[in-house]
Amino acid sequence: MLAAAGSSDPRANATVAALAAGWQARGGWRRVVPAYASAAGPSPGEAVRALRASAADGPVVVASYLLAPGYFADKIRDPALEAGADVVSAALGAAPEVADVILDRYQEARRIAEITRVPVGAELSVPIVARAQLSRT
């Protein structure tokens, strides 16, 4: 299971679902499903129960797609474990790869702002899936 914070923006939740589908397509797992700590479903507990019902003989592992421990990490870990998950990963934390992506996005935003004269402070959105795919090529 790939568990994220969840968003009121359906595009953000679709990004997480696409990442989960990509993991499953690459193989190595029987089933990969998304789950969300808030604003969308299924919840981590619901997703774990569904996985347990469909694959009772295998482990249920939860990959936390969060930057830091705290509120959302707790909303993923606690219900997932209560529902029968075998293990829940820690938040990404200070992983150098995450810092590299953040720096790349900052530099790209600055470059675009200079070219298009976007006002300082405006939000530039680069889809997470696109960035992940670009960083792997």
N, CA and C of each residue as an Amber inpcrd file, in Angstrom:
protein
   411
   0.8420000  -1.1660000   0.0000000   0.0000000   0.0000000   0.0000000
   0.8840000   1.2240000   0.0000000   0.5100000   2.2190000  -0.7930000
   1.1870000   3.5080000  -0.8110000   0.2700000   4.5020000  -0.1150000
   0.6840000   5.0140000   1.0210000  -0.1650000   5.8810000   1.8330000
   0.3660000   7.3030000   1.8470000  -0.5120000   8.2390000   1.5240000
  -0.1590000   9.6560000   1.4790000  -1.1150000  10.4480000   2.3650000
  -0.8480000  11.7300000   2.4960000  -1.6870000  12.5880000   3.3340000
  -3.1060000  12.6780000   2.7940000  -3.2510000  12.7650000   1.4740000
  -4.5540000  12.9940000   0.8680000  -4.7490000  14.4750000   0.6420000
  -5.5940000  14.7970000  -0.3120000  -5.7810000  16.1980000  -0.6810000
  -7.2170000  16.4530000  -1.0970000  -7.6480000  17.6930000  -0.9440000
  -8.9510000  18.0980000  -1.4720000  -8.8730000  18.2800000  -2.9820000
  -7.6690000  18.2760000  -3.5340000  -7.4590000  18.3880000  -4.9780000
  -7.3860000  16.9750000  -5.5690000  -8.3650000  16.5740000  -6.3460000
  -8.3690000  15.2180000  -6.8980000  -7.1330000  14.9000000  -7.7340000
  -6.5190000  15.9160000  -8.3290000  -5.3090000  15.6710000  -9.1280000
  -4.1740000  15.1570000  -8.2640000  -4.0490000  15.6520000  -7.0580000
  -2.9970000  15.1890000  -6.1500000  -3.2320000  13.7310000  -5.7710000
  -4.4710000  13.3780000  -5.4810000  -4.7920000  11.9940000  -5.1430000
  -4.5970000  11.0750000  -6.3450000  -4.8890000  11.5790000  -7.5370000
  -4.6700000  10.7930000  -8.7520000  -3.1850000  10.5270000  -8.9680000
  -2.3450000  11.4650000  -8.5720000  -0.8970000  11.2680000  -8.6770000
  -0.4520000  10.1000000  -7.8060000  -0.9520000  10.0340000  -6.5970000
  -0.6150000   8.9280000  -5.6940000  -1.1370000   7.6130000  -6.2600000
  -2.3660000   7.6200000  -6.7720000  -2.9280000   6.4000000  -7.3620000
  -2.1000000   5.9540000  -8.5710000  -1.6220000   6.9060000  -9.3640000
  -0.7890000   6.5670000 -10.5240000   0.5510000   5.9810000 -10.0910000
   1.1290000   6.5110000  -9.0270000   2.3740000   5.9440000  -8.5100000
   2.1620000   4.5050000  -8.0380000   1.0580000   4.2680000  -7.3260000
   0.7540000   2.9120000  -6.8520000   0.5650000   1.9670000  -8.0420000
  -0.1560000   2.4130000  -9.0420000  -0.3710000   1.5810000 -10.2370000
   0.9530000   1.2980000 -10.9520000   1.8320000   2.2910000 -10.9860000
   3.1440000   2.0930000 -11.6000000   3.9750000   1.0690000 -10.8570000
   3.9330000   1.1050000  -9.5320000   4.6620000   0.1090000  -8.7370000
   4.1430000  -1.2880000  -9.0460000   2.8170000  -1.4160000  -9.0970000
   2.2430000  -2.7300000  -9.3630000   2.6060000  -3.2020000 -10.7700000
   2.5880000  -2.3090000 -11.7370000   2.8950000  -2.6830000 -13.1180000
   4.3380000  -3.1690000 -13.2700000   5.2470000  -2.6060000 -12.4760000
   6.6510000  -3.0280000 -12.5480000   6.8720000  -4.4000000 -11.9240000
   5.9230000  -4.8590000 -11.1490000   6.0220000  -6.1960000 -10.5730000
   6.7250000  -6.2280000  -9.2390000   6.7330000  -7.4210000  -8.6610000
   7.3580000  -7.6070000  -7.3630000   6.3730000  -7.5850000  -6.2110000
   5.1650000  -7.1050000  -6.4740000   4.1220000  -7.0760000  -5.4610000
   2.8790000  -7.7180000  -6.0400000   2.1070000  -8.3700000  -5.1730000
   0.8410000  -8.9380000  -5.6320000  -0.1670000  -7.8500000  -5.9490000
  -0.1880000  -6.8340000  -5.0900000  -1.1650000  -5.7540000  -5.2650000
  -0.6450000  -4.5050000  -4.5780000  -0.7620000  -3.3620000  -5.2430000
  -0.3920000  -2.0800000  -4.6480000  -1.5990000  -1.1560000  -4.7750000
  -2.0500000  -0.6410000  -3.6440000  -3.2060000   0.2540000  -3.6480000
  -2.8370000   1.5490000  -2.9420000  -3.4750000   2.6520000  -3.3460000
  -3.2580000   3.9100000  -2.6290000  -4.1660000   3.9850000  -1.4010000
  -3.7550000   4.7790000  -0.4330000  -4.5930000   5.0930000   0.7300000
  -4.2410000   6.5020000   1.1730000  -5.1730000   7.1290000   1.8750000
  -5.0130000   8.5350000   2.2260000  -5.3900000   8.7750000   3.6860000
  -4.5710000   9.5560000   4.3660000  -4.8160000   9.8660000   5.7760000
  -5.9890000  10.8210000   5.9560000  -6.2990000  11.6230000   4.9220000
  -7.4110000  12.5680000   5.0240000  -7.9010000  12.9560000   3.6330000
  -9.0660000  13.5430000   3.5800000  -9.6350000  14.1870000   2.3950000
  -9.9730000  13.2610000   1.2370000  -9.5920000  12.0110000   1.2880000
  -9.8910000  11.0730000   0.2000000  -9.9210000   9.6650000   0.7710000
 -10.3770000   8.7570000  -0.0100000 -10.4100000   7.3700000   0.4350000
  -9.7720000   6.4790000  -0.5880000  -9.4400000   5.2850000  -0.1810000
  -9.7070000   4.6920000   1.1250000  -8.7190000   5.1840000   2.1800000
  -9.1200000   5.0480000   3.4250000  -8.2230000   5.3600000   4.5360000
  -7.2050000   4.2310000   4.6650000  -6.1120000   4.4430000   5.3840000
  -5.1450000   3.3530000   5.5850000  -5.7710000   2.1010000   6.2040000
  -6.6230000   2.2730000   7.1910000  -7.2610000   1.1190000   7.8100000
  -8.1510000   0.3670000   6.8280000  -8.9350000   1.1040000   6.0390000
  -9.8000000   0.4640000   5.0430000  -8.9750000  -0.2950000   4.0060000
  -7.8960000   0.3210000   3.5460000  -7.0620000  -0.3150000   2.5220000
  -6.3970000  -1.5840000   3.0600000  -5.9180000  -1.5370000   4.3000000
  -5.2930000  -2.7280000   4.8900000  -6.3220000  -3.8450000   5.0270000
  -7.5200000  -3.5180000   5.5030000  -8.5540000  -4.5480000   5.6370000
  -8.8990000  -5.1580000   4.2740000  -8.9740000  -4.3370000   3.2330000
  -9.2640000  -4.8600000   1.8880000  -8.1280000  -5.7440000   1.3950000
  -6.8870000  -5.3440000   1.6410000  -5.7500000  -6.1730000   1.2360000
  -5.7430000  -7.4880000   2.0060000  -6.0050000  -7.4380000   3.2930000
  -6.0650000  -8.6560000   4.1080000  -7.1420000  -9.6040000   3.5860000
  -8.2700000  -9.0430000   3.1870000  -9.3690000  -9.8740000   2.6930000
  -9.0230000 -10.5260000   1.3560000  -8.1950000  -9.8570000   0.5500000
  -7.8760000 -10.3940000  -0.7730000  -6.5910000 -11.2020000  -0.8040000
  -5.7240000 -11.0310000   0.1980000  -4.4320000 -11.7420000   0.2150000
  -4.0580000 -12.0790000   1.6450000  -4.8830000 -12.8670000   2.2890000
  -4.7070000 -13.1570000   3.7080000  -3.3920000 -13.8660000   4.0250000
  -2.7940000 -14.5410000   3.0500000  -1.5860000 -15.3100000   3.3380000
  -0.2950000 -14.5150000   3.1970000  -0.3410000 -13.3290000   2.6470000
   0.8800000 -12.5540000   2.4350000   0.9660000 -11.3560000   3.3570000
   2.1530000 -10.7790000   3.4500000   2.3130000  -9.5950000   4.3040000
   1.6530000  -8.3680000   3.6860000   1.2180000  -7.4690000   4.5370000
   0.7080000  -6.1710000   4.1030000   1.7080000  -5.1340000   4.5790000
   2.3420000  -4.4960000   3.6220000   3.3850000  -3.5110000   3.8980000
   2.8870000  -2.1490000   3.4470000   3.0650000  -1.1470000   4.3030000
   2.6130000   0.2060000   4.0100000   3.8300000   1.0920000   3.7780000
   3.8830000   1.7090000   2.6010000   4.9280000   2.6850000   2.2780000
   4.3460000   4.0710000   2.5180000   4.9160000   4.7930000   3.4630000
   4.4350000   6.1410000   3.7860000   5.0320000   7.1440000   2.8090000
   4.1610000   7.8520000   2.1060000   4.5820000   8.8600000   1.1340000
   4.3920000  10.2290000   1.7750000   5.2190000  10.4920000   2.7780000
   5.1640000  11.7290000   3.5570000   6.5700000  12.2590000   3.7510000
   6.7120000  13.5670000   3.8770000   8.0350000  14.1380000   4.0780000
   8.5140000  14.0480000   5.5180000   7.6050000  14.1380000   6.4760000
   8.0420000  14.2240000   7.8680000   7.1110000  13.4400000   8.7860000
   7.6350000  13.0080000   9.9380000   6.7650000  12.3700000  10.9310000
   5.8140000  13.4050000  11.5300000   4.7820000  12.9200000  12.1820000
   3.8360000  13.8180000  12.8260000   2.4090000  13.4080000  12.5730000
   1.5430000  14.3830000  12.4500000   0.1050000  14.1740000  12.3820000
  -0.3020000  13.1590000  11.3080000   0.0800000  13.3900000  10.0600000
  -0.3470000  12.4890000   8.9880000   0.3310000  11.1290000   9.0920000
   1.5730000  11.1080000   9.5120000   2.2530000   9.8180000   9.7060000
   1.5190000   8.9890000  10.7570000   1.0840000   9.6390000  11.8220000
   0.3170000   8.9420000  12.8560000  -1.0230000   8.4460000  12.3110000
  -1.6730000   9.2660000  11.4450000  -2.9650000   8.8890000  10.8690000
  -2.8320000   7.7640000   9.8440000  -1.6190000   7.5040000   9.4040000
  -1.3680000   6.3580000   8.5290000  -0.9650000   5.1480000   9.3640000
   0.0670000   5.3230000  10.1920000   0.6370000   4.1990000  10.9430000
  -0.3670000   3.5420000  11.8860000  -0.9710000   4.3090000  12.7540000
  -1.8190000   3.7300000  13.8010000  -3.0020000   2.9310000  13.2480000
  -3.8170000   3.5110000  12.3420000  -4.9410000   2.7150000  11.8220000
  -4.4940000   1.5400000  10.9600000  -3.3770000   1.7000000  10.2330000
  -2.8890000   0.5940000   9.4010000  -2.4700000  -0.5840000  10.2680000
  -1.7350000  -0.3090000  11.3300000  -1.3040000  -1.3910000  12.2230000
  -2.4960000  -2.0160000  12.9450000  -3.4340000  -1.1870000  13.3830000
  -4.6380000  -1.7060000  14.0520000  -5.4460000  -2.6090000  13.1220000
  -5.4180000  -2.2980000  11.8140000  -6.1720000  -3.0910000  10.8400000
  -5.4270000  -4.3450000  10.4050000  -4.1680000  -4.4930000  10.8390000
  -3.4470000  -5.7180000  10.5300000  -2.2520000  -5.5930000   9.6090000
  -1.8020000  -4.3710000   9.3240000  -0.5800000  -4.2250000   8.5160000
   0.5870000  -4.8470000   9.2650000   1.5020000  -5.4540000   8.5230000
   2.6810000  -6.0610000   9.1410000   3.7370000  -5.0280000   9.4790000
   3.8760000  -4.0210000   8.6340000   4.8820000  -2.9940000   8.8550000
   4.4710000  -1.7230000   8.1230000   4.8720000  -0.5840000   8.6920000
   4.6220000   0.7250000   8.0820000   5.9500000   1.4600000   8.0380000
   6.3310000   1.9280000   6.8680000   7.6150000   2.6270000   6.7420000
   7.5470000   4.0000000   7.4000000   8.7040000   4.5010000   7.7280000
   8.8150000   5.8570000   8.2770000   8.6160000   6.8690000   7.1460000
   8.3940000   8.1170000   7.5190000   8.3170000   9.2090000   6.5380000
   9.6730000   9.3390000   5.8310000   9.6590000   9.9710000   4.6820000
  10.8840000  10.1130000   3.8950000  11.9740000  10.8720000   4.6450000
  11.5850000  11.8730000   5.4060000  12.5550000  12.6080000   6.2190000
  13.5900000  13.3440000   5.3870000  14.8050000  13.3350000   5.8730000
  15.8760000  14.1210000   5.2590000  16.6260000  13.3400000   4.1910000
  15.9240000  12.5330000   3.4270000  16.5730000  11.7620000   2.3620000
  17.1970000  12.7170000   1.3530000  18.4580000  12.4950000   0.9970000
  19.1250000  13.3940000   0.0400000  18.3820000  13.4730000  -1.2940000
  17.7500000  12.3810000  -1.7060000  17.0190000  12.3900000  -2.9730000
  15.8530000  13.3760000  -2.9370000  15.1890000  13.4790000  -1.7930000
  14.0810000  14.4240000  -1.6440000  14.6220000  15.8510000  -1.7110000
  15.7100000  16.1040000  -1.0210000  16.3150000  17.4370000  -1.0600000
  16.7250000  17.8030000  -2.4840000  17.2360000  16.8350000  -3.2420000
  17.6190000  17.0930000  -4.6320000  16.4100000  17.4800000  -5.4780000
  15.2920000  16.7740000  -5.3040000  14.0810000  17.1000000  -6.0640000
  13.5920000  18.4920000  -5.6930000  13.6110000  18.8320000  -4.4140000
  13.1730000  20.1590000  -3.9820000  14.0540000  21.2380000  -4.6060000
  15.3470000  21.0340000  -4.5930000  16.2610000  21.9990000  -5.2050000
  16.0190000  22.1010000  -6.7070000  15.8470000  20.9730000  -7.3780000
  15.5550000  20.9870000  -8.8230000  14.2800000  21.7700000  -9.1130000
  13.2460000  21.5550000  -8.3260000  11.9710000  22.2550000  -8.5460000
  12.1290000  23.7490000  -8.3050000  12.8890000  24.1110000  -7.2840000
  13.1400000  25.5270000  -7.0140000  13.8570000  26.1690000  -8.1970000
  14.9230000  25.5200000  -8.6740000  15.6940000  26.0700000  -9.7890000
  14.8430000  26.1610000 -11.0560000  14.0090000  25.1700000 -11.2970000
  13.1280000  25.2040000 -12.4570000  12.1140000  26.3400000 -12.3340000
  11.5530000  26.5210000 -11.1680000  10.5960000  27.6100000 -10.9490000
  11.2570000  28.9640000 -11.1580000  12.4670000  29.1170000 -10.6610000
  13.1980000  30.3760000 -10.8670000  13.4450000  30.6310000 -12.3530000
  13.8340000  29.5760000 -13.0710000  14.1050000  29.7080000 -14.5090000
  12.8320000  30.1110000 -15.2510000  11.7190000  29.4440000 -14.9410000
  10.4480000  29.7720000 -15.5900000  10.0170000  31.1860000 -15.2440000
  10.1810000  31.5740000 -13.9920000   9.8080000  32.9230000 -13.5710000
  10.6140000  33.9750000 -14.3260000  11.8890000  33.7110000 -14.5490000
  12.7190000  34.6660000 -15.2940000  12.2910000  34.7560000 -16.7500000
  11.9400000  33.6160000 -17.3460000  11.5430000  33.5990000 -18.7540000
  10.1760000  34.2440000 -18.9450000   9.2290000  33.9170000 -18.0820000
   7.8470000  34.3670000 -18.2660000   7.5040000  35.5950000 -17.4380000
   8.4230000  36.0310000 -16.6370000   8.2050000  37.1870000 -15.7520000
   7.0510000  36.9550000 -14.7840000   6.9740000  35.7160000 -14.2690000
   5.9750000  35.3790000 -13.2630000   6.3100000  36.1560000 -12.0000000
   5.3100000  36.7750000 -11.3640000   5.5920000  37.5320000 -10.1410000
   6.1870000  36.6460000  -9.0500000   7.1170000  37.2030000  -8.2980000
   7.7030000  36.4780000  -7.1830000   6.5930000  36.1020000  -6.2100000
   6.6140000  34.8720000  -5.7530000   5.6050000  34.3860000  -4.8160000
   4.4960000  33.6030000  -5.4850000   4.3950000  33.6450000  -6.8260000
   3.3740000  32.8650000  -7.5250000   3.7480000  31.3820000  -7.4480000
   2.7480000  30.5210000  -7.4370000   2.9990000  29.0760000  -7.3610000
   3.1130000  28.5080000  -8.7660000   4.1700000  27.7480000  -8.9970000
   4.3470000  27.0330000 -10.2570000   4.2160000  25.5640000  -9.9560000
   3.3560000  24.8850000 -10.6730000   3.0980000  23.4810000 -10.3900000
   3.7220000  22.5980000 -11.4470000   4.5870000  21.6730000 -10.9930000
   5.1500000  20.6450000 -11.8500000   4.6710000  19.3310000 -11.2670000
   3.8690000  18.5650000 -12.0210000   3.3210000  17.3240000 -11.4540000
   4.4000000  16.4180000 -10.8770000   4.1020000  15.8240000  -9.7230000
   5.0550000  14.9550000  -9.0330000   5.4310000  13.7640000  -9.8970000
   4.4460000  13.1690000 -10.5620000   4.7340000  12.0020000 -11.3910000
   5.6930000  12.3760000 -12.4970000   5.4640000  13.5260000 -13.1320000
   6.3550000  13.9570000 -14.2090000   7.7620000  14.1710000 -13.6820000
   7.9010000  14.7800000 -12.5210000   9.2270000  15.0040000 -11.9500000
   9.8990000  13.6820000 -11.6340000   9.1500000  12.7390000 -11.0690000
   9.7430000  11.4380000 -10.7380000  10.1950000  10.7220000 -12.0040000
   9.4000000  10.8090000 -13.0570000   9.7840000  10.1590000 -14.3080000
  10.9950000  10.8310000 -14.9060000  11.0540000  12.1640000 -14.8630000
  12.2070000  12.8860000 -15.3990000  13.4830000  12.5530000 -14.6320000
  13.3580000  12.4230000 -13.3250000  14.5480000  12.1710000 -12.5060000
  15.0920000  10.7570000 -12.7000000  14.2830000   9.8520000 -13.2400000
  14.7220000   8.4720000 -13.4440000  15.2610000   8.2240000 -14.8410000
  15.1650000   9.2350000 -15.7320000  15.6540000   9.0400000 -17.1000000
  17.0500000   9.5560000 -17.2720000
